[in-house]
Tab-separated table of C-alpha atoms in Angstrom:
chain	number	residue	atom	x	y	z
A	1	UNK	CA	-55.359	58.394	-68.727
A	2	UNK	CA	-58.824	57.822	-70.250
A	3	UNK	CA	-60.853	54.806	-69.173
A	4	UNK	CA	-60.302	53.245	-72.599
A	5	UNK	CA	-56.535	53.630	-72.235
A	6	UNK	CA	-56.594	52.119	-68.754
A	7	UNK	CA	-58.669	49.226	-70.078
A	8	UNK	CA	-56.101	48.509	-72.801
A	9	UNK	CA	-53.264	48.662	-70.265
A	10	UNK	CA	-55.191	46.404	-67.897
A	11	UNK	CA	-55.807	43.745	-70.544
A	12	UNK	CA	-52.138	43.819	-71.629
A	13	UNK	CA	-50.974	43.376	-68.045
A	14	UNK	CA	-53.392	40.541	-67.385
A	15	UNK	CA	-52.349	38.818	-70.609
A	16	UNK	CA	-48.689	38.839	-69.535
A	17	UNK	CA	-49.508	37.584	-66.042
A	18	UNK	CA	-51.765	34.825	-67.353
A	19	UNK	CA	-49.154	33.624	-69.824
A	20	UNK	CA	-46.503	33.357	-67.123
A	21	UNK	CA	-48.698	32.150	-64.301
A	22	UNK	CA	-50.353	29.446	-66.376
A	23	UNK	CA	-47.071	27.560	-66.506
A	24	UNK	CA	-47.310	27.232	-62.757
A	25	UNK	CA	-50.880	25.955	-62.879
A	26	UNK	CA	-50.664	23.422	-65.701
A	27	UNK	CA	-47.125	22.122	-65.503
A	28	UNK	CA	-48.113	19.716	-62.746
A	29	UNK	CA	-51.403	18.523	-64.254
A	30	UNK	CA	-49.814	15.658	-66.150
A	31	UNK	CA	-47.900	14.455	-63.090
A	32	UNK	CA	-50.047	15.358	-60.071
A	33	UNK	CA	-52.180	12.226	-60.187
A	34	UNK	CA	-49.103	10.052	-60.739
A	35	UNK	CA	-47.270	11.671	-57.805
A	36	UNK	CA	-50.304	11.158	-55.551
A	37	UNK	CA	-50.525	7.522	-56.655
A	38	UNK	CA	-46.829	6.908	-55.944
A	39	UNK	CA	-46.903	8.559	-52.518
A	40	UNK	CA	-50.154	6.970	-51.364
A	41	UNK	CA	-49.580	3.615	-53.043
A	42	UNK	CA	-53.212	3.555	-54.124
A	43	UNK	CA	-54.733	4.286	-57.523
A	44	UNK	CA	-58.028	5.170	-55.841
A	45	UNK	CA	-56.237	8.176	-54.292
A	46	UNK	CA	-54.589	9.283	-57.535
A	47	UNK	CA	-57.127	12.031	-58.127
A	48	UNK	CA	-56.868	13.500	-54.639
A	49	UNK	CA	-54.110	15.992	-55.499
A	50	UNK	CA	-56.146	17.569	-58.294
A	51	UNK	CA	-59.282	17.360	-56.182
A	52	UNK	CA	-57.672	19.232	-53.310
A	53	UNK	CA	-56.266	21.796	-55.736
A	54	UNK	CA	-59.742	22.413	-57.127
A	55	UNK	CA	-61.100	22.593	-53.580
A	56	UNK	CA	-58.390	25.086	-52.680
A	57	UNK	CA	-59.287	27.143	-55.738
A	58	UNK	CA	-62.917	27.250	-54.628
A	59	UNK	CA	-62.079	28.454	-51.125
A	60	UNK	CA	-59.454	30.907	-52.385
A	61	UNK	CA	-61.861	32.348	-54.966
A	62	UNK	CA	-64.280	33.300	-52.214
A	63	UNK	CA	-61.590	34.691	-49.892
A	64	UNK	CA	-59.740	36.578	-52.634
A	65	UNK	CA	-63.041	38.110	-53.770
A	66	UNK	CA	-63.447	39.592	-50.297
A	67	UNK	CA	-59.919	41.007	-50.467
A	68	UNK	CA	-60.630	42.487	-53.893
A	69	UNK	CA	-63.888	43.983	-52.701
A	70	UNK	CA	-61.995	45.904	-50.007
A	71	UNK	CA	-58.600	46.492	-51.633
A	72	UNK	CA	-59.038	46.034	-55.382
A	73	UNK	CA	-57.982	43.484	-57.968
A	74	UNK	CA	-54.219	44.022	-57.697
A	75	UNK	CA	-53.803	43.042	-54.051
A	76	UNK	CA	-56.030	40.000	-54.432
A	77	UNK	CA	-54.269	38.702	-57.541
A	78	UNK	CA	-50.787	39.106	-56.050
A	79	UNK	CA	-51.870	37.241	-52.912
A	80	UNK	CA	-53.272	34.393	-54.997
A	81	UNK	CA	-50.114	33.909	-57.040
A	82	UNK	CA	-47.826	33.975	-53.995
A	83	UNK	CA	-49.966	31.463	-52.114
A	84	UNK	CA	-49.836	29.204	-55.174
A	85	UNK	CA	-46.057	29.424	-55.312
A	86	UNK	CA	-45.917	28.321	-51.669
A	87	UNK	CA	-48.112	25.359	-52.555
A	88	UNK	CA	-45.784	24.321	-55.376
A	89	UNK	CA	-42.834	24.306	-52.990
A	90	UNK	CA	-44.822	22.123	-50.569
A	91	UNK	CA	-45.574	19.692	-53.412
A	92	UNK	CA	-41.834	19.302	-53.983
A	93	UNK	CA	-41.267	18.685	-50.279
A	94	UNK	CA	-44.105	16.155	-50.268
A	95	UNK	CA	-42.312	14.127	-52.899
A	96	UNK	CA	-39.051	14.269	-50.994
A	97	UNK	CA	-40.683	13.340	-47.688
A	98	UNK	CA	-43.199	10.939	-49.283
A	99	UNK	CA	-45.967	12.666	-47.347
A	100	UNK	CA	-49.491	12.598	-48.713
A	101	UNK	CA	-50.621	15.140	-46.106
A	102	UNK	CA	-48.015	17.677	-47.246
A	103	UNK	CA	-48.924	17.059	-50.894
A	104	UNK	CA	-52.605	17.727	-50.233
A	105	UNK	CA	-51.794	20.888	-48.264
A	106	UNK	CA	-49.630	22.068	-51.140
A	107	UNK	CA	-52.425	21.262	-53.588
A	108	UNK	CA	-54.869	23.399	-51.590
A	109	UNK	CA	-52.477	26.359	-51.718
A	110	UNK	CA	-51.849	25.758	-55.422
A	111	UNK	CA	-55.549	26.318	-55.890
A	112	UNK	CA	-55.041	29.968	-54.938
A	113	UNK	CA	-53.205	30.522	-58.209
A	114	UNK	CA	-56.076	28.919	-60.113
A	115	UNK	CA	-58.427	31.283	-58.287
A	116	UNK	CA	-56.240	34.259	-59.139
A	117	UNK	CA	-56.198	33.336	-62.821
A	118	UNK	CA	-59.972	32.942	-62.757
A	119	UNK	CA	-60.377	36.344	-61.108
A	120	UNK	CA	-58.144	37.882	-63.756
A	121	UNK	CA	-60.748	37.131	-66.432
A	122	UNK	CA	-63.275	39.176	-64.477
A	123	UNK	CA	-60.750	41.981	-63.954
A	124	UNK	CA	-60.575	42.324	-67.741
A	125	UNK	CA	-64.278	43.243	-67.823
A	126	UNK	CA	-64.344	45.877	-65.063
A	127	UNK	CA	-63.813	48.771	-67.472
A	128	UNK	CA	-65.078	47.105	-70.672
A	129	UNK	CA	-68.306	48.161	-72.360
A	130	UNK	CA	-71.118	45.590	-72.236
A	131	UNK	CA	-70.879	44.760	-75.922
A	132	UNK	CA	-67.140	44.080	-75.586
A	133	UNK	CA	-67.032	42.204	-72.275
A	134	UNK	CA	-66.868	38.796	-73.936
A	135	UNK	CA	-63.916	39.820	-76.094
A	136	UNK	CA	-62.015	41.348	-73.162
A	137	UNK	CA	-62.634	38.348	-70.914
A	138	UNK	CA	-61.756	35.800	-73.586
A	139	UNK	CA	-58.548	37.626	-74.521
A	140	UNK	CA	-57.231	37.128	-71.002
A	141	UNK	CA	-58.427	33.510	-71.025
A	142	UNK	CA	-56.597	33.025	-74.338
A	143	UNK	CA	-53.327	34.265	-72.844
A	144	UNK	CA	-53.304	31.199	-70.631
A	145	UNK	CA	-52.626	29.195	-73.803
A	146	UNK	CA	-49.014	30.334	-73.914
A	147	UNK	CA	-48.033	29.030	-70.519
A	148	UNK	CA	-50.622	26.274	-70.338
A	149	UNK	CA	-49.548	24.527	-73.523
A	150	UNK	CA	-45.893	25.023	-72.700
A	151	UNK	CA	-46.282	23.809	-69.120
A	152	UNK	CA	-47.145	20.118	-69.585
A	153	UNK	CA	-44.470	19.817	-72.279
A	154	UNK	CA	-41.880	20.912	-69.746
A	155	UNK	CA	-42.369	17.676	-67.821
A	156	UNK	CA	-39.324	16.198	-69.564
A	157	UNK	CA	-36.920	19.078	-68.788
A	158	UNK	CA	-38.468	19.340	-65.331
A	159	UNK	CA	-37.599	15.718	-64.745
A	160	UNK	CA	-33.997	16.420	-65.729
A	161	UNK	CA	-33.975	19.361	-63.320
A	162	UNK	CA	-35.295	17.093	-60.591
A	163	UNK	CA	-32.442	14.659	-61.198
A	164	UNK	CA	-29.931	17.493	-60.995
A	165	UNK	CA	-31.431	18.723	-57.714
A	166	UNK	CA	-31.709	15.248	-56.265
A	167	UNK	CA	-35.498	15.394	-55.851
A	168	UNK	CA	-38.081	12.889	-57.176
A	169	UNK	CA	-38.696	13.169	-60.922
A	170	UNK	CA	-42.396	13.891	-60.557
A	171	UNK	CA	-41.724	16.927	-58.341
A	172	UNK	CA	-39.640	18.728	-60.959
A	173	UNK	CA	-42.683	20.303	-62.670
A	174	UNK	CA	-43.785	21.872	-59.387
A	175	UNK	CA	-40.332	23.363	-58.815
A	176	UNK	CA	-40.463	25.074	-62.207
A	177	UNK	CA	-44.082	26.073	-61.705
A	178	UNK	CA	-43.323	28.005	-58.520
A	179	UNK	CA	-41.032	30.298	-60.515
A	180	UNK	CA	-43.829	31.099	-62.974
A	181	UNK	CA	-46.239	31.975	-60.180
A	182	UNK	CA	-43.800	34.359	-58.507
A	183	UNK	CA	-43.164	36.024	-61.877
A	184	UNK	CA	-46.922	36.512	-62.390
A	185	UNK	CA	-47.218	38.126	-58.946
A	186	UNK	CA	-44.449	40.580	-59.832
A	187	UNK	CA	-46.107	41.513	-63.138
A	188	UNK	CA	-49.443	42.227	-61.442
A	189	UNK	CA	-47.903	44.067	-58.511
A	190	UNK	CA	-45.895	46.396	-60.721
A	191	UNK	CA	-48.097	46.954	-63.769
A	192	UNK	CA	-51.758	46.688	-62.723
A	193	UNK	CA	-52.086	50.380	-61.890
A	194	UNK	CA	-54.575	51.988	-61.606
A	195	UNK	CA	-56.696	49.209	-60.226
A	196	UNK	CA	-59.515	48.509	-62.735
A	197	UNK	CA	-62.195	47.618	-60.178
A	198	UNK	CA	-61.578	50.649	-57.980
A	199	UNK	CA	-61.469	52.897	-61.034
A	200	UNK	CA	-64.728	51.431	-62.390
A	201	UNK	CA	-66.442	52.165	-59.076
A	202	UNK	CA	-65.069	55.677	-59.013
A	203	UNK	CA	-66.184	56.366	-62.577
A	204	UNK	CA	-69.695	55.077	-61.849
A	205	UNK	CA	-69.945	56.791	-58.480
A	206	UNK	CA	-70.555	53.426	-56.783
A	207	UNK	CA	-69.262	52.285	-53.401
A	208	UNK	CA	-69.108	48.677	-52.153
A	209	UNK	CA	-71.983	47.224	-50.191
A	210	UNK	CA	-71.955	48.212	-46.487
A	211	UNK	CA	-70.326	45.690	-44.154
A	212	UNK	CA	-73.610	44.319	-42.764
A	213	UNK	CA	-74.433	40.808	-43.913
A	214	UNK	CA	-72.065	38.457	-45.701
A	215	UNK	CA	-70.536	38.349	-49.165
A	216	UNK	CA	-72.416	35.110	-49.796
A	217	UNK	CA	-75.674	36.735	-48.737
A	218	UNK	CA	-75.163	39.623	-51.131
A	219	UNK	CA	-74.376	37.190	-53.958
A	220	UNK	CA	-77.514	35.168	-53.268
A	221	UNK	CA	-79.601	38.347	-53.156
A	222	UNK	CA	-78.224	39.396	-56.555
A	223	UNK	CA	-79.055	35.958	-58.023
A	224	UNK	CA	-82.623	36.155	-56.682
A	225	UNK	CA	-83.040	39.590	-58.192
A	226	UNK	CA	-81.456	38.516	-61.486
A	227	UNK	CA	-82.062	34.741	-62.031
A	228	UNK	CA	-79.861	34.760	-65.137
A	229	UNK	CA	-76.914	34.825	-62.718
A	230	UNK	CA	-78.033	31.558	-61.116
A	231	UNK	CA	-78.300	29.818	-64.496
A	232	UNK	CA	-74.889	31.153	-65.522
A	233	UNK	CA	-73.320	29.788	-62.335
A	234	UNK	CA	-75.024	26.409	-62.868
A	235	UNK	CA	-73.712	26.125	-66.416
A	236	UNK	CA	-70.194	27.195	-65.497
A	237	UNK	CA	-70.016	24.877	-62.474
A	238	UNK	CA	-71.280	21.777	-64.275
A	239	UNK	CA	-69.042	22.319	-67.301
A	240	UNK	CA	-66.020	22.725	-65.043
A	241	UNK	CA	-66.931	19.653	-62.995
A	242	UNK	CA	-67.328	17.508	-66.124
A	243	UNK	CA	-63.998	18.711	-67.449
A	244	UNK	CA	-62.090	18.184	-64.196
A	245	UNK	CA	-63.558	14.741	-63.569
A	246	UNK	CA	-62.372	13.445	-66.938
A	247	UNK	CA	-59.073	15.322	-67.043
A	248	UNK	CA	-57.694	14.173	-63.689
A	249	UNK	CA	-58.169	10.502	-64.569
A	250	UNK	CA	-56.876	10.657	-68.133
A	251	UNK	CA	-53.138	10.351	-67.238
A	252	UNK	CA	-53.893	7.234	-65.195
A	253	UNK	CA	-56.052	5.728	-67.969
A	254	UNK	CA	-53.274	6.310	-70.477
A	255	UNK	CA	-50.609	4.884	-68.169
A	256	UNK	CA	-52.676	1.712	-67.802
A	257	UNK	CA	-52.051	1.222	-71.523
A	258	UNK	CA	-48.298	1.899	-71.059
A	259	UNK	CA	-48.331	5.378	-72.612
A	260	UNK	CA	-45.097	7.296	-72.046
A	261	UNK	CA	-45.036	10.373	-69.808
A	262	UNK	CA	-44.180	12.644	-72.736
A	263	UNK	CA	-47.227	11.369	-74.644
A	264	UNK	CA	-49.435	11.959	-71.619
A	265	UNK	CA	-48.009	15.480	-71.398
A	266	UNK	CA	-48.789	16.068	-75.075
A	267	UNK	CA	-52.408	14.951	-74.628
A	268	UNK	CA	-52.806	17.326	-71.697
A	269	UNK	CA	-51.285	20.105	-73.826
A	270	UNK	CA	-53.819	19.376	-76.562
A	271	UNK	CA	-56.585	19.501	-73.986
A	272	UNK	CA	-55.362	22.840	-72.633
A	273	UNK	CA	-55.069	24.129	-76.204
A	274	UNK	CA	-58.771	23.425	-76.633
A	275	UNK	CA	-59.515	25.190	-73.343
A	276	UNK	CA	-57.783	28.449	-74.134
A	277	UNK	CA	-56.512	28.871	-77.704
A	278	UNK	CA	-59.875	29.560	-79.337
A	279	UNK	CA	-61.374	31.622	-76.533
A	280	UNK	CA	-61.079	34.974	-78.414
A	281	UNK	CA	-63.264	33.554	-81.177
A	282	UNK	CA	-65.674	32.230	-78.570
A	283	UNK	CA	-65.758	35.649	-76.903
A	284	UNK	CA	-66.495	37.425	-80.173
A	285	UNK	CA	-69.207	34.865	-80.928
A	286	UNK	CA	-70.733	35.451	-77.478
A	287	UNK	CA	-70.712	39.241	-77.980
A	288	UNK	CA	-72.181	39.165	-81.474
A	289	UNK	CA	-74.801	36.410	-81.058
A	290	UNK	CA	-76.200	35.140	-77.762
A	291	UNK	CA	-74.131	34.244	-74.724
A	292	UNK	CA	-76.814	31.781	-73.630
A	293	UNK	CA	-76.713	30.087	-77.045
A	294	UNK	CA	-72.927	29.728	-76.824
A	295	UNK	CA	-73.428	28.025	-73.453
A	296	UNK	CA	-75.721	25.459	-75.107
A	297	UNK	CA	-73.189	24.968	-77.904
A	298	UNK	CA	-70.577	24.251	-75.255
A	299	UNK	CA	-72.804	21.496	-73.871
A	300	UNK	CA	-73.044	19.910	-77.328
A	301	UNK	CA	-69.252	19.884	-77.720
A	302	UNK	CA	-68.814	18.427	-74.228
A	303	UNK	CA	-71.234	15.646	-75.086
A	304	UNK	CA	-69.142	14.721	-78.141
A	305	UNK	CA	-66.056	14.664	-75.903
A	306	UNK	CA	-67.716	12.274	-73.459
A	307	UNK	CA	-68.638	9.874	-76.258
A	308	UNK	CA	-65.044	9.783	-77.531
A	309	UNK	CA	-63.577	9.325	-74.046
A	310	UNK	CA	-66.006	6.488	-73.345
A	311	UNK	CA	-64.787	4.742	-76.506
A	312	UNK	CA	-61.068	5.365	-75.865
A	313	UNK	CA	-59.010	2.261	-74.999
A	314	UNK	CA	-56.291	2.444	-72.346
A	315	UNK	CA	-53.013	3.924	-73.580
A	316	UNK	CA	-52.629	6.063	-76.681
A	317	UNK	CA	-55.492	6.356	-79.171
A	318	UNK	CA	-57.011	8.891	-81.526
A	319	UNK	CA	-60.160	8.856	-79.399
A	320	UNK	CA	-58.318	10.101	-76.317
A	321	UNK	CA	-56.537	12.817	-78.319
A	322	UNK	CA	-59.767	14.046	-79.930
A	323	UNK	CA	-61.830	13.585	-76.794
A	324	UNK	CA	-59.495	15.607	-74.574
A	325	UNK	CA	-59.282	18.390	-77.167
A	326	UNK	CA	-63.072	18.624	-77.449
A	327	UNK	CA	-63.328	18.455	-73.653
A	328	UNK	CA	-61.229	21.604	-73.487
A	329	UNK	CA	-63.084	23.314	-76.340
A	330	UNK	CA	-66.490	22.610	-74.839
A	331	UNK	CA	-65.268	23.941	-71.501
A	332	UNK	CA	-64.097	27.107	-73.286
A	333	UNK	CA	-67.503	27.710	-74.883
A	334	UNK	CA	-69.357	27.139	-71.625
A	335	UNK	CA	-66.977	29.045	-69.361
A	336	UNK	CA	-66.534	32.117	-71.562
A	337	UNK	CA	-70.282	32.372	-72.143
A	338	UNK	CA	-71.243	31.872	-68.489
A	339	UNK	CA	-68.491	34.158	-67.166
A	340	UNK	CA	-69.529	36.912	-69.552
A	341	UNK	CA	-73.144	36.574	-68.422
A	342	UNK	CA	-71.982	36.982	-64.822
A	343	UNK	CA	-69.812	39.994	-65.693
A	344	UNK	CA	-72.716	41.547	-67.614
A	345	UNK	CA	-75.471	41.090	-65.041
A	346	UNK	CA	-73.688	41.245	-61.653
A	347	UNK	CA	-74.358	44.620	-59.933
A	348	UNK	CA	-71.205	46.745	-59.732
A	349	UNK	CA	-71.609	47.344	-56.001
A	350	UNK	CA	-71.560	43.580	-55.278
A	351	UNK	CA	-69.650	42.414	-58.343
A	352	UNK	CA	-66.785	40.680	-56.529
A	353	UNK	CA	-69.249	39.017	-54.149
A	354	UNK	CA	-71.142	37.451	-57.052
A	355	UNK	CA	-67.991	36.483	-58.932
A	356	UNK	CA	-66.332	35.008	-55.852
A	357	UNK	CA	-69.450	33.015	-54.978
A	358	UNK	CA	-69.701	31.783	-58.584
A	359	UNK	CA	-66.117	30.533	-58.565
A	360	UNK	CA	-66.664	28.988	-55.123
A	361	UNK	CA	-69.623	26.979	-56.415
A	362	UNK	CA	-67.699	26.063	-59.552
A	363	UNK	CA	-64.711	24.886	-57.528
A	364	UNK	CA	-66.681	22.889	-54.966
A	365	UNK	CA	-68.640	21.145	-57.714
A	366	UNK	CA	-65.459	20.293	-59.584
A	367	UNK	CA	-63.730	19.132	-56.397
A	368	UNK	CA	-66.579	16.726	-55.766
A	369	UNK	CA	-66.410	15.487	-59.349
A	370	UNK	CA	-62.649	15.022	-59.133
A	371	UNK	CA	-62.914	13.057	-55.905
A	372	UNK	CA	-65.697	10.824	-57.233
A	373	UNK	CA	-63.815	10.302	-60.498
A	374	UNK	CA	-61.135	8.261	-58.758
A	375	UNK	CA	-63.767	6.135	-57.059
A	376	UNK	CA	-65.661	5.528	-60.313
A	377	UNK	CA	-62.527	4.614	-62.248
A	378	UNK	CA	-61.322	2.349	-59.448
A	379	UNK	CA	-64.662	0.536	-59.233
A	380	UNK	CA	-65.755	0.413	-62.878
A	381	UNK	CA	-63.360	2.157	-65.263
A	382	UNK	CA	-62.627	5.257	-67.322
A	383	UNK	CA	-65.350	4.713	-69.976
A	384	UNK	CA	-67.963	4.498	-67.239
A	385	UNK	CA	-66.676	7.780	-65.815
A	386	UNK	CA	-67.306	9.480	-69.156
A	387	UNK	CA	-70.833	8.068	-69.261
A	388	UNK	CA	-71.568	9.376	-65.765
A	389	UNK	CA	-70.267	12.837	-66.729
A	390	UNK	CA	-72.950	13.183	-69.415
A	391	UNK	CA	-75.388	14.011	-66.599
A	392	UNK	CA	-73.373	17.143	-65.837
A	393	UNK	CA	-73.344	18.022	-69.523
A	394	UNK	CA	-77.138	17.828	-69.606
A	395	UNK	CA	-77.283	20.386	-66.787
A	396	UNK	CA	-75.046	22.715	-68.816
A	397	UNK	CA	-77.573	22.627	-71.653
A	398	UNK	CA	-80.469	23.266	-69.261
A	399	UNK	CA	-78.576	26.230	-67.807
A	400	UNK	CA	-78.087	27.674	-71.280
A	401	UNK	CA	-81.808	27.558	-72.070
A	402	UNK	CA	-82.624	28.995	-68.659
A	403	UNK	CA	-80.139	31.830	-69.116
A	404	UNK	CA	-81.688	32.697	-72.480
A	405	UNK	CA	-85.152	32.997	-70.971
A	406	UNK	CA	-84.182	34.935	-67.835
A	407	UNK	CA	-81.534	36.991	-69.617
A	408	UNK	CA	-84.196	38.521	-71.823
A	409	UNK	CA	-86.191	39.501	-68.773
A	410	UNK	CA	-83.095	41.029	-67.117
A	411	UNK	CA	-82.281	42.968	-70.262
């Protein structure tokens, strides 16, 4: 097969896996904070489940990148999906046993599936030409729309399944999600052949960095040599942190106003629609114009989202619907642009090191934001949380301008 044919097959496979695996990731978003609140008995701990999942994603991104560096994309992605499925099962058991410790352990393992899905977007660029990397990456990101939008809307049927199985209602989504993650692992294991990263190295005559030093050290060295990478990581991390901080507290804010679970699930679906549905257009825009400029545009959209969320009353309102949609759309602009910059400028011989380190930073930043979000909402309120998040949005804009300046030098 030609490299172009392998690239098309790779993107198709990743699209299928993302569509199926995204159900597993997002189906619990609308209920995770509520389950944590019920188990712990404290609203200040409601965001811990999502926080630990984001933290798990950060750690898994770094570890899976090391696996991929040695064994290729396929082995790393399969491992991530299977670890996530194990985490979903633990979340169900946590609800049955009313154990916060088990829930947080399950959330950490669930993060491995998030890391796998994030790595899949990079896998789509391994064999893509530079001028088409944004389109390839965003196509795989778009595929998440199918499962991601469907997932939160399965909270109702998942609750019925939970009743039939005799488990708590809020654990039903995790039971269904585990099935999606296993299915994604099977798709990758069977169809992602040949491995795109290993083939890209072979075609370029490049071998991985020698084992001396650490993966983190090689990533830092690449960022020092090419500062555009550092700005791209900053923009991606701050956009993700702003999004996570607002998203994890939205179900609780809506419940305070007596919004029904199905309405909360619909709002999360609308948010996820903004995150993924328009990503192909964002990718094309990034390829045809300036990826740094698209990063700045993402900051502008995120700022509008923060204003709407700050004005949104508790419960159901048009501000919360519009704000959560724009929160997802702004994240899409920033993440697609920053990820494409990383895929474009990361050296092939240390590509997984840079990408794994980038996702580690992104995850740790978001985990911190998610943890602080519960504290801020508990002490002051949801509108104040949105106001605080504007500081992160400002850093996204700064990163975009920095990437434009250093990107020209790198080019």
